[in-house]
Tab-separated table of C-alpha atoms in Angstrom:
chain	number	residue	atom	x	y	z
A	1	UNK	CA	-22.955	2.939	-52.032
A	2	UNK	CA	-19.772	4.498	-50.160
A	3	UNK	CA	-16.619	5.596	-51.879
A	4	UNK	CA	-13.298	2.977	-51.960
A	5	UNK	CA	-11.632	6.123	-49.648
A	6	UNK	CA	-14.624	5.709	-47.355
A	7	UNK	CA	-14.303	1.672	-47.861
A	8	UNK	CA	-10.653	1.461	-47.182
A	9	UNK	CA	-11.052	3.544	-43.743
A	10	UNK	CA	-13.318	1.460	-42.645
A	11	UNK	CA	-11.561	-1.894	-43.121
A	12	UNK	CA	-8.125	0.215	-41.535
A	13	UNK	CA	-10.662	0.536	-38.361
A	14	UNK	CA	-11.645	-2.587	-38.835
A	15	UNK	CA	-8.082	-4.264	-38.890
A	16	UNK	CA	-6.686	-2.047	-36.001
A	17	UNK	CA	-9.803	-2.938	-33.641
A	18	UNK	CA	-9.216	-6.689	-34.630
A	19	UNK	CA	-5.380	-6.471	-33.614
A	20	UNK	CA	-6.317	-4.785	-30.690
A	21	UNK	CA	-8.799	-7.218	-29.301
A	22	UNK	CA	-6.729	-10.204	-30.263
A	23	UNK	CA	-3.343	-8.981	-29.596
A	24	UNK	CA	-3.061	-6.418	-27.019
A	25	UNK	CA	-2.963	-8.331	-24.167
A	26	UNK	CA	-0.912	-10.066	-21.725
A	27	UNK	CA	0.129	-14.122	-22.492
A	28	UNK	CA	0.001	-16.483	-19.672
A	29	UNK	CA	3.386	-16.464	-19.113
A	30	UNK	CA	3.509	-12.450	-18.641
A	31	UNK	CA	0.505	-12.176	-16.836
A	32	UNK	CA	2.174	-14.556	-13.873
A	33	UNK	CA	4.976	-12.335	-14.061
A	34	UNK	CA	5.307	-11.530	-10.214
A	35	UNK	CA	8.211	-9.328	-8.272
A	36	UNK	CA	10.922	-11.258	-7.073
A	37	UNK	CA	10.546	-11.517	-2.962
A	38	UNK	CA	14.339	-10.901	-2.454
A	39	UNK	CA	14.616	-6.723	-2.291
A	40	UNK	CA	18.402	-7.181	-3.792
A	41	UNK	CA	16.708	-8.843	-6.343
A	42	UNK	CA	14.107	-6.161	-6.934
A	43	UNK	CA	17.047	-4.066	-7.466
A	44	UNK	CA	19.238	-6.007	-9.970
A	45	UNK	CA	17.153	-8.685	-11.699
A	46	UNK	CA	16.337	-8.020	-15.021
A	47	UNK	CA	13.402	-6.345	-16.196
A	48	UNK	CA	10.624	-7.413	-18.509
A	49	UNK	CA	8.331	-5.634	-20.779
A	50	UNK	CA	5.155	-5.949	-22.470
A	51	UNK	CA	5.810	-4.633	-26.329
A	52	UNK	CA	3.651	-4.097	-28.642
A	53	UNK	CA	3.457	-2.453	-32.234
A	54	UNK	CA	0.026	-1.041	-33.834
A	55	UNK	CA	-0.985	-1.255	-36.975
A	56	UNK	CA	-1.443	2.654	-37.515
A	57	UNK	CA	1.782	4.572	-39.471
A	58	UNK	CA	3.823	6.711	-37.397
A	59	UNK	CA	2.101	5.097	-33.992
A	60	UNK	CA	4.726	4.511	-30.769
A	61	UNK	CA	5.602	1.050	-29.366
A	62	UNK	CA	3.439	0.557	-26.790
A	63	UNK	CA	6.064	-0.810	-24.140
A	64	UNK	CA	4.726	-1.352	-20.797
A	65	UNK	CA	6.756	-3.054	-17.422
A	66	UNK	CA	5.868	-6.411	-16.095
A	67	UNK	CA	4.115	-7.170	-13.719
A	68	UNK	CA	2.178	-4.017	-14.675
A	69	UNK	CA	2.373	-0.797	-12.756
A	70	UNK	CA	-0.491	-1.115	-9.903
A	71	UNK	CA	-2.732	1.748	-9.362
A	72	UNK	CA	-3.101	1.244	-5.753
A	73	UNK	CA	0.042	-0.296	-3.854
A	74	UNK	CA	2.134	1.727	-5.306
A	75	UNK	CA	0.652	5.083	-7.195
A	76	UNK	CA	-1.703	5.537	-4.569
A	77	UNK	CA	0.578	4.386	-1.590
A	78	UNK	CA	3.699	6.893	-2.961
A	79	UNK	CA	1.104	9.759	-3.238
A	80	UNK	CA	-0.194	9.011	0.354
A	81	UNK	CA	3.306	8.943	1.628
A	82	UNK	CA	4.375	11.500	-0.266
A	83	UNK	CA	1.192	13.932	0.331
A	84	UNK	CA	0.194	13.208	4.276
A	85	UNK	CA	2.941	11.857	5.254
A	86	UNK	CA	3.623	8.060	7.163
A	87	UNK	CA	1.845	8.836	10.823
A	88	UNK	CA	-0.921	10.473	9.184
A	89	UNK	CA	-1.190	7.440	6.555
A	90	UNK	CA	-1.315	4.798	9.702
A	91	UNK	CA	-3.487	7.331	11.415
A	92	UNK	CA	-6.014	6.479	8.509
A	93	UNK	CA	-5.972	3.014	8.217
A	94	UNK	CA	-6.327	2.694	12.117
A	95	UNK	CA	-9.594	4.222	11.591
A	96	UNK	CA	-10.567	2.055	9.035
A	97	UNK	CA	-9.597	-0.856	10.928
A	98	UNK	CA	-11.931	0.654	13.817
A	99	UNK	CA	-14.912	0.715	10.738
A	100	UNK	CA	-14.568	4.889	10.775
A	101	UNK	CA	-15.788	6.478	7.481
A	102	UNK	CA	-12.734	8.223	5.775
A	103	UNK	CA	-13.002	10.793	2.696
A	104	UNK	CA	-10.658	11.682	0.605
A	105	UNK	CA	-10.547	15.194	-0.896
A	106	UNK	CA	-8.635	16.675	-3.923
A	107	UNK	CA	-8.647	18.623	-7.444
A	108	UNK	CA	-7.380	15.679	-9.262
A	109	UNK	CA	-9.675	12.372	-10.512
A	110	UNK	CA	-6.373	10.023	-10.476
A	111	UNK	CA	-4.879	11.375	-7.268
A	112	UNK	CA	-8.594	10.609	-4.833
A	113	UNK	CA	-9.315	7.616	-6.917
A	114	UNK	CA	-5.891	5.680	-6.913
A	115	UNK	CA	-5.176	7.607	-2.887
A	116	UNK	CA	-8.804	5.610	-2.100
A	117	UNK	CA	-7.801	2.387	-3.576
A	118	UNK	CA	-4.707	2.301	-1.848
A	119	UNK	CA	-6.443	2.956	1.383
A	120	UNK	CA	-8.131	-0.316	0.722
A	121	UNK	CA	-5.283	-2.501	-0.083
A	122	UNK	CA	-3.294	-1.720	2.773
A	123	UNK	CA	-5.920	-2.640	5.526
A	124	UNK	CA	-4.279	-6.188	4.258
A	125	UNK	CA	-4.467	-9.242	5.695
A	126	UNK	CA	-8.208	-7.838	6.591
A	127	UNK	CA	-10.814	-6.673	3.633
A	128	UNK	CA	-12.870	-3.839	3.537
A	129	UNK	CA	-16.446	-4.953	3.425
A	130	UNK	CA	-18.530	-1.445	3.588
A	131	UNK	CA	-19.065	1.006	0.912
A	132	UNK	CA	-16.571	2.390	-1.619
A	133	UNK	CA	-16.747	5.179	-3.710
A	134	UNK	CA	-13.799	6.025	-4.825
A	135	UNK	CA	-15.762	9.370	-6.843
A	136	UNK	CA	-18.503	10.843	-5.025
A	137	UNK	CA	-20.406	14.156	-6.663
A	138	UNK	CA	-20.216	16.896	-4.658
A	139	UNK	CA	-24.160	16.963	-5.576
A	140	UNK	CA	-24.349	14.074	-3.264
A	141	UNK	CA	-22.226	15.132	-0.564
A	142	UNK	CA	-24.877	14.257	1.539
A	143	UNK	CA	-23.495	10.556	1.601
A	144	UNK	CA	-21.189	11.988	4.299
A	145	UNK	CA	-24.262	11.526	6.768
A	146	UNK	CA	-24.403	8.175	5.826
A	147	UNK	CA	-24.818	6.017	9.189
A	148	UNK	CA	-22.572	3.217	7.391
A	149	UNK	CA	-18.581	3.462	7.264
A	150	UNK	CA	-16.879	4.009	3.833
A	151	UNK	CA	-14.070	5.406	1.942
A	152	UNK	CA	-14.861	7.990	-0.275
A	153	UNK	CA	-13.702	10.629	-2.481
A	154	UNK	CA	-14.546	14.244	-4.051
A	155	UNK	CA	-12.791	15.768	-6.469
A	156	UNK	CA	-13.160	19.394	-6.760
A	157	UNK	CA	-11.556	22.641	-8.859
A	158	UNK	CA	-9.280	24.705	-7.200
A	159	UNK	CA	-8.222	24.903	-3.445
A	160	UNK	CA	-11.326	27.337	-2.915
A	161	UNK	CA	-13.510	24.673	-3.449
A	162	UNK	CA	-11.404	22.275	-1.328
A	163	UNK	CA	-12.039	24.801	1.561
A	164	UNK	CA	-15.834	25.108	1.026
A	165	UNK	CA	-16.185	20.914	1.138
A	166	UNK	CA	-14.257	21.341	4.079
A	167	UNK	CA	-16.403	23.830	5.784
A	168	UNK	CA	-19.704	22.440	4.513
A	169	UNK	CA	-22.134	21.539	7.399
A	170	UNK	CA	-22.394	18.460	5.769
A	171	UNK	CA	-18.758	17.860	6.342
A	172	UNK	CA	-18.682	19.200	9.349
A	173	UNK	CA	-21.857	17.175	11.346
A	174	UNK	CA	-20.162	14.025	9.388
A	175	UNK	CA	-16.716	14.564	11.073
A	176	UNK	CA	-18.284	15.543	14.918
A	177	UNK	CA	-20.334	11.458	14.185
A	178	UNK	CA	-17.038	9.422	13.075
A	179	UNK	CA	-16.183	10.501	9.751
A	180	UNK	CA	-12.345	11.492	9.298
A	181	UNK	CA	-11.056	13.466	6.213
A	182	UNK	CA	-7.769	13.173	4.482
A	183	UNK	CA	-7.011	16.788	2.491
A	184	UNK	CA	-4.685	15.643	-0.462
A	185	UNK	CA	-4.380	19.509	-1.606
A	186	UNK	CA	-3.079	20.621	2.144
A	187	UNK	CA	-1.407	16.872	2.790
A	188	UNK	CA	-3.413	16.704	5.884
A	189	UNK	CA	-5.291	14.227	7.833
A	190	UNK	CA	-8.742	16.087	10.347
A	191	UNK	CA	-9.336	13.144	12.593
A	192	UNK	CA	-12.749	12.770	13.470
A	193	UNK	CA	-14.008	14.816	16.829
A	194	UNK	CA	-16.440	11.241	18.054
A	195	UNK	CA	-15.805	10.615	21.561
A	196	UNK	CA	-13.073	8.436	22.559
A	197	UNK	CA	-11.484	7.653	19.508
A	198	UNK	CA	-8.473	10.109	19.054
A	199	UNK	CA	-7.422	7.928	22.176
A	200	UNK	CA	-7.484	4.897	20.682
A	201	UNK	CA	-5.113	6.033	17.666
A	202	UNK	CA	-1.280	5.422	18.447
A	203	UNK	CA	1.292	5.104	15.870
A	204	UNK	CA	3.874	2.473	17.530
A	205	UNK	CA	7.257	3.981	17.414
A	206	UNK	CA	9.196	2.008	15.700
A	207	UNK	CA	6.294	1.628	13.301
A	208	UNK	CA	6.811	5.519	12.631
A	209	UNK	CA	10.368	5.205	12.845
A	210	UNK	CA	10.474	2.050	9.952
A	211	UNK	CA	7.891	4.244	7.710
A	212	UNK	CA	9.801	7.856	8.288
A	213	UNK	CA	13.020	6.533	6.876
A	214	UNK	CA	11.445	4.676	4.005
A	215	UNK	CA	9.584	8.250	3.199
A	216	UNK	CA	12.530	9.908	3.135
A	217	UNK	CA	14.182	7.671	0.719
A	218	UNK	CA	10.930	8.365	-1.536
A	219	UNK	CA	11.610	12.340	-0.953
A	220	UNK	CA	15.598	11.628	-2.128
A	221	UNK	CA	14.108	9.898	-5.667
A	222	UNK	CA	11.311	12.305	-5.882
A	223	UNK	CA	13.453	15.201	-6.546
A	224	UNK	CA	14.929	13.410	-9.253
A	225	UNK	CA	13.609	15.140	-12.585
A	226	UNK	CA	12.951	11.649	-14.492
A	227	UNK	CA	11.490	9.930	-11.530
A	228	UNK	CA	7.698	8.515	-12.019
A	229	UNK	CA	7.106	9.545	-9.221
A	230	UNK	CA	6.468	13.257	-10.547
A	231	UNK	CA	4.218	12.185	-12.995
A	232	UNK	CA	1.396	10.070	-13.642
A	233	UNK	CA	1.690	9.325	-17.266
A	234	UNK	CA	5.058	8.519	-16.478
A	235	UNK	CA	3.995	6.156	-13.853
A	236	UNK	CA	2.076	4.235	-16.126
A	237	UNK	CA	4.082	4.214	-19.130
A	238	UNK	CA	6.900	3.287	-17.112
A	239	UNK	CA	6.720	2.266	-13.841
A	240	UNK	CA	8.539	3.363	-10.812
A	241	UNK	CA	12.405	2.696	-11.098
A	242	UNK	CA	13.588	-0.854	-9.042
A	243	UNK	CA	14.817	1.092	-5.963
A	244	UNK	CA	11.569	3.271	-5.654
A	245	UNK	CA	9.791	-0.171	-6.010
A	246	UNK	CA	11.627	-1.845	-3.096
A	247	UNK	CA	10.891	0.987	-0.993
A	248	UNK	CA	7.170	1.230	-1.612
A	249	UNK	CA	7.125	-2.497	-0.904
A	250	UNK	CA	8.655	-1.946	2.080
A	251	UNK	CA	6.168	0.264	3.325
A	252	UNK	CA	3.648	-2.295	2.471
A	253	UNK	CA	4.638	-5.325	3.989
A	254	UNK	CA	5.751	-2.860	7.113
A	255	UNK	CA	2.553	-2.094	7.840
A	256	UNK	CA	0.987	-5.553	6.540
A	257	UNK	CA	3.157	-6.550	9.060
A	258	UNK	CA	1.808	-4.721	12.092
A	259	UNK	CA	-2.085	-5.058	11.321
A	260	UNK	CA	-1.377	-8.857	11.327
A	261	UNK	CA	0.425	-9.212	14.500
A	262	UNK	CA	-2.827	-7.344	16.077
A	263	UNK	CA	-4.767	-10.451	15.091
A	264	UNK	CA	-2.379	-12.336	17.269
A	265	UNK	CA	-2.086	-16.648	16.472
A	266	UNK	CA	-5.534	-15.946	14.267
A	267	UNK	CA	-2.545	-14.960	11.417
A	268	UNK	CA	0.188	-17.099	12.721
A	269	UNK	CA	-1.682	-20.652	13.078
A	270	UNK	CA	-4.481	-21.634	10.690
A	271	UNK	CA	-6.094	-23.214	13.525
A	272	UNK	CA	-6.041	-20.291	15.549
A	273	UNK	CA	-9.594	-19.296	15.166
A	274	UNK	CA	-11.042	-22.695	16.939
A	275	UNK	CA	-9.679	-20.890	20.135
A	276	UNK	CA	-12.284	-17.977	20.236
A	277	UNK	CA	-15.513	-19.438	19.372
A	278	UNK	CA	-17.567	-22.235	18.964
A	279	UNK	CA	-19.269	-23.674	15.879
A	280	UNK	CA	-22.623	-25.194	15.534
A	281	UNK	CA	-22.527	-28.013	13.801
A	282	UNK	CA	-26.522	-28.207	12.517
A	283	UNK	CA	-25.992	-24.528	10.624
A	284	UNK	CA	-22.335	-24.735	10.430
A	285	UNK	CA	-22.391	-21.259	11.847
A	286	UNK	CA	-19.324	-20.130	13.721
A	287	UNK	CA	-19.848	-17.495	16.409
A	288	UNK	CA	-16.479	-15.654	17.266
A	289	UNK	CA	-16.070	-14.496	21.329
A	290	UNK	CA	-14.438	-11.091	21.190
A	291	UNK	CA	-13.954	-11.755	24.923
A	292	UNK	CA	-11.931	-15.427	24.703
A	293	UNK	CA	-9.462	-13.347	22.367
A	294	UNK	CA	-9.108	-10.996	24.589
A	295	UNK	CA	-8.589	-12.631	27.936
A	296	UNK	CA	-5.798	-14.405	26.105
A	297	UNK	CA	-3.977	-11.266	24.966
A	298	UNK	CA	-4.754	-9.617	28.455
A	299	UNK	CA	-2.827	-12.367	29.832
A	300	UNK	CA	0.026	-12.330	28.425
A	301	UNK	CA	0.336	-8.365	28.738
A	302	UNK	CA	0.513	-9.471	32.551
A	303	UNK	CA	3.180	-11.437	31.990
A	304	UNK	CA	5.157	-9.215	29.680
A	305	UNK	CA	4.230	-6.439	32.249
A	306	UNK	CA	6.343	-8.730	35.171
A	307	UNK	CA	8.664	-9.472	32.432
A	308	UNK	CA	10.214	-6.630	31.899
A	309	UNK	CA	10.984	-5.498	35.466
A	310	UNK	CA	13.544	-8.397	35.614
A	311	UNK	CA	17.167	-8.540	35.089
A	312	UNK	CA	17.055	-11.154	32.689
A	313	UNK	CA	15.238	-8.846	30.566
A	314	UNK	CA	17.255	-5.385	31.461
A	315	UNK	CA	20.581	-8.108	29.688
A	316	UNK	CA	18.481	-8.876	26.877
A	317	UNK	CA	17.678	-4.897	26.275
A	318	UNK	CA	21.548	-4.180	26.822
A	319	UNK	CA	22.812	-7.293	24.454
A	320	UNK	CA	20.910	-5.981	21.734
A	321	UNK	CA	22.405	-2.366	22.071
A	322	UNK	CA	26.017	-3.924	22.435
A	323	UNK	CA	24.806	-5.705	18.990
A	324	UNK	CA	23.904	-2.364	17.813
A	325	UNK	CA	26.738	-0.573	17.995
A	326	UNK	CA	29.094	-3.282	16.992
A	327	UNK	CA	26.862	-3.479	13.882
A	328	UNK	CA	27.552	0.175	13.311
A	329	UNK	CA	31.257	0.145	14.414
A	330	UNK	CA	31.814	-2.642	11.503
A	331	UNK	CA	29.759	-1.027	9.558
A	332	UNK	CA	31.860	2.327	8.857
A	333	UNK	CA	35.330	0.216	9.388
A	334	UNK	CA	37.076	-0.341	5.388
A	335	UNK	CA	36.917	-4.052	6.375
A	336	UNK	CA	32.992	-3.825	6.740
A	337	UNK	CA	32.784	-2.364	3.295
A	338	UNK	CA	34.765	-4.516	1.878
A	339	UNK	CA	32.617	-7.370	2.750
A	340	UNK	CA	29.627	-5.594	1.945
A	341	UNK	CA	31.298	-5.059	-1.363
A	342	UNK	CA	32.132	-8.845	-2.093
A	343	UNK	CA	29.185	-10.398	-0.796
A	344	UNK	CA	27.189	-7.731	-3.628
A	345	UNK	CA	29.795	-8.956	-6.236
A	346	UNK	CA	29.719	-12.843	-5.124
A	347	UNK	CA	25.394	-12.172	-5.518
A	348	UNK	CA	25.509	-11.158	-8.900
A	349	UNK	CA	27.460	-13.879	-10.027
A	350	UNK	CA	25.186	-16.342	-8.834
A	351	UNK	CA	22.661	-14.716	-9.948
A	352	UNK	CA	23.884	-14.696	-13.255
A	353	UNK	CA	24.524	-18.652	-13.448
């Protein structure tokens, strides 16, 4: 027989795992909630929020953003950016692309797991189909010699530690067969020593250029003392403001961007792949020709390559400077700002109708 204290703690348990199973979570409607696609309107728009009260005296409203904050493409992506900066981060996800192993090292469990997650999401519009462990023990860093790529991640105490993993042999005969490491306590990227590749790896520059300005923008609301961009906890009780959201999805789709323009028409036509193969009809098998692809893309560098040695192209390079500079010219004129100024005004009007 238990006591009516004992009785009535039980049933409060009781209730308060009850309200939590059938409650606390997201209805349909909030669970399509989805960013707007316009940036301005990633900026202005209204917010929503997932609210919540417990049963439990004294507790907090849990009050969360919608959609809810994402681990990956954007926690993970503004450490990255933040940490190793944007060549480095491309640097990274090149060598993914090319099926390199990467690890991840740091001293903190959320900033390895959510850095290796975002890794994975921004190889977008291709998936990662090899091994990821987002944790690995440093009692198996043996993994390293694995003959199969992956990203990883080891979490260690104190930068003395970080500098052992480093200098382990293990580490070490892993980096001189393919594997690259990313150092989130130094913010630096060791590219693998392998033959041939460091050749390979070229950031385009206006690639660099695109991501360099956005991670300075990051840098500007970084130093802000309530940004979430300081804080984890913060980040997920919160969310990142609208204009640090814009910019981190900016990043993404600049660099979603690029990957998918190396796959050529196989991204632009849905058709595209019937070019580079054949398919056998009795197994339904298709087998893709690296070579057809290639041929294709090697002739039209010919072309471009003849292209651009002509006049016609030399006026298209200098019309798009003259556009340049009368961009800038209106621009910093009062008559450009004024337009900019009424064209923000005449937006949220209509977007409040």
């Amino acid at each position: 027989k238990i006591s009516e204290a004992k009785f009535n703690q039980i049933l409060f348990r009781h209730r308060t795992l009850s309200f939590i199973q059938n409650e606390l979570f997201l209805s349909e409607k909030e669970s399509k909630l989805t960013f707007p696609q316009s940036q301005m309107e990633m900026v202005y728009s209204k917010r929503h929020f997932f609210e919540k009260v417990l049963p439990i005296p004294d507790a907090p409203m849990i009050r969360l953003p919608l959609p809810l904050p994402q681990i990956g493409k954007e926690w993970g992506l503004a450490q990255l950016l933040l940490t190793i900066g944007p060549n480095s981060l491309v640097l990274a996800l090149m060598l993914l692309l090319l099926e390199r192993p990467v690890l991840l090292l740091g001293e903190s469990v959320q900033m390895v797991t959510s850095c290796a997650r975002a890794l994975m999401e921004l190889l977008k519009p291709y998936e990662w189909a090899s091994t990821f462990m987002p944790i690995l023990p440093y009692s198996m860093l043996d993994f390293v010699l694995s003959p199969v790529p992956f990203i990883g991640g080891v979490v260690v105490d104190g930068p003395h530690r970080v500098s052992l993993v480093v200098g382990d042999h293990r580490t070490m005969e892993a980096m001189a067969e393919g594997m690259s490491l990313i150092n989130l306590t130094t913010g630096s990227l060791i590219i693998t020593s392998e033959q041939g590749i460091a050749r390979m790896l070229n950031v385009p520059i206006y690639l660099r250029e695109t991501l360099t300005s956005l991670y300075f923008r990051l840098k500007v609301y970084q130093a802000n003392a309530s940004s979430a961009l300081r804080s984890f906890e913060k980040f997920m009780n919160n969310g990142f403001s609208p204009r640090e959201r814009v910019t981190l999805y900016s990043a993404r789709i600049t660099i979603e961007s690029h990957f998918r323009n190396l796959s050529a028409d196989l991204a632009s036509d849905i058709l595209g792949w019937k070019r580079y193969g054949k398919n056998d009809t009795e197994s339904d098998f298709f087998d893709f020709y690296p070579a057809w692809f290639m041929k294709a893309r090697h002739e039209e560098l010919r072309f471009q390559e003849a292209l651009v040695h002509t006049q016609l192209f030399v006026g298209y390079v200098d019309s798009r400077r003259n556009e340049y500079l009368e961009r800038e010219k209106l621009s910093h004129s009062e008559a450009g700002k004024r337009i900019a100024k009424w064209m923000l005004k005449k937006w949220k009007e209509n977007r409040h109708r």
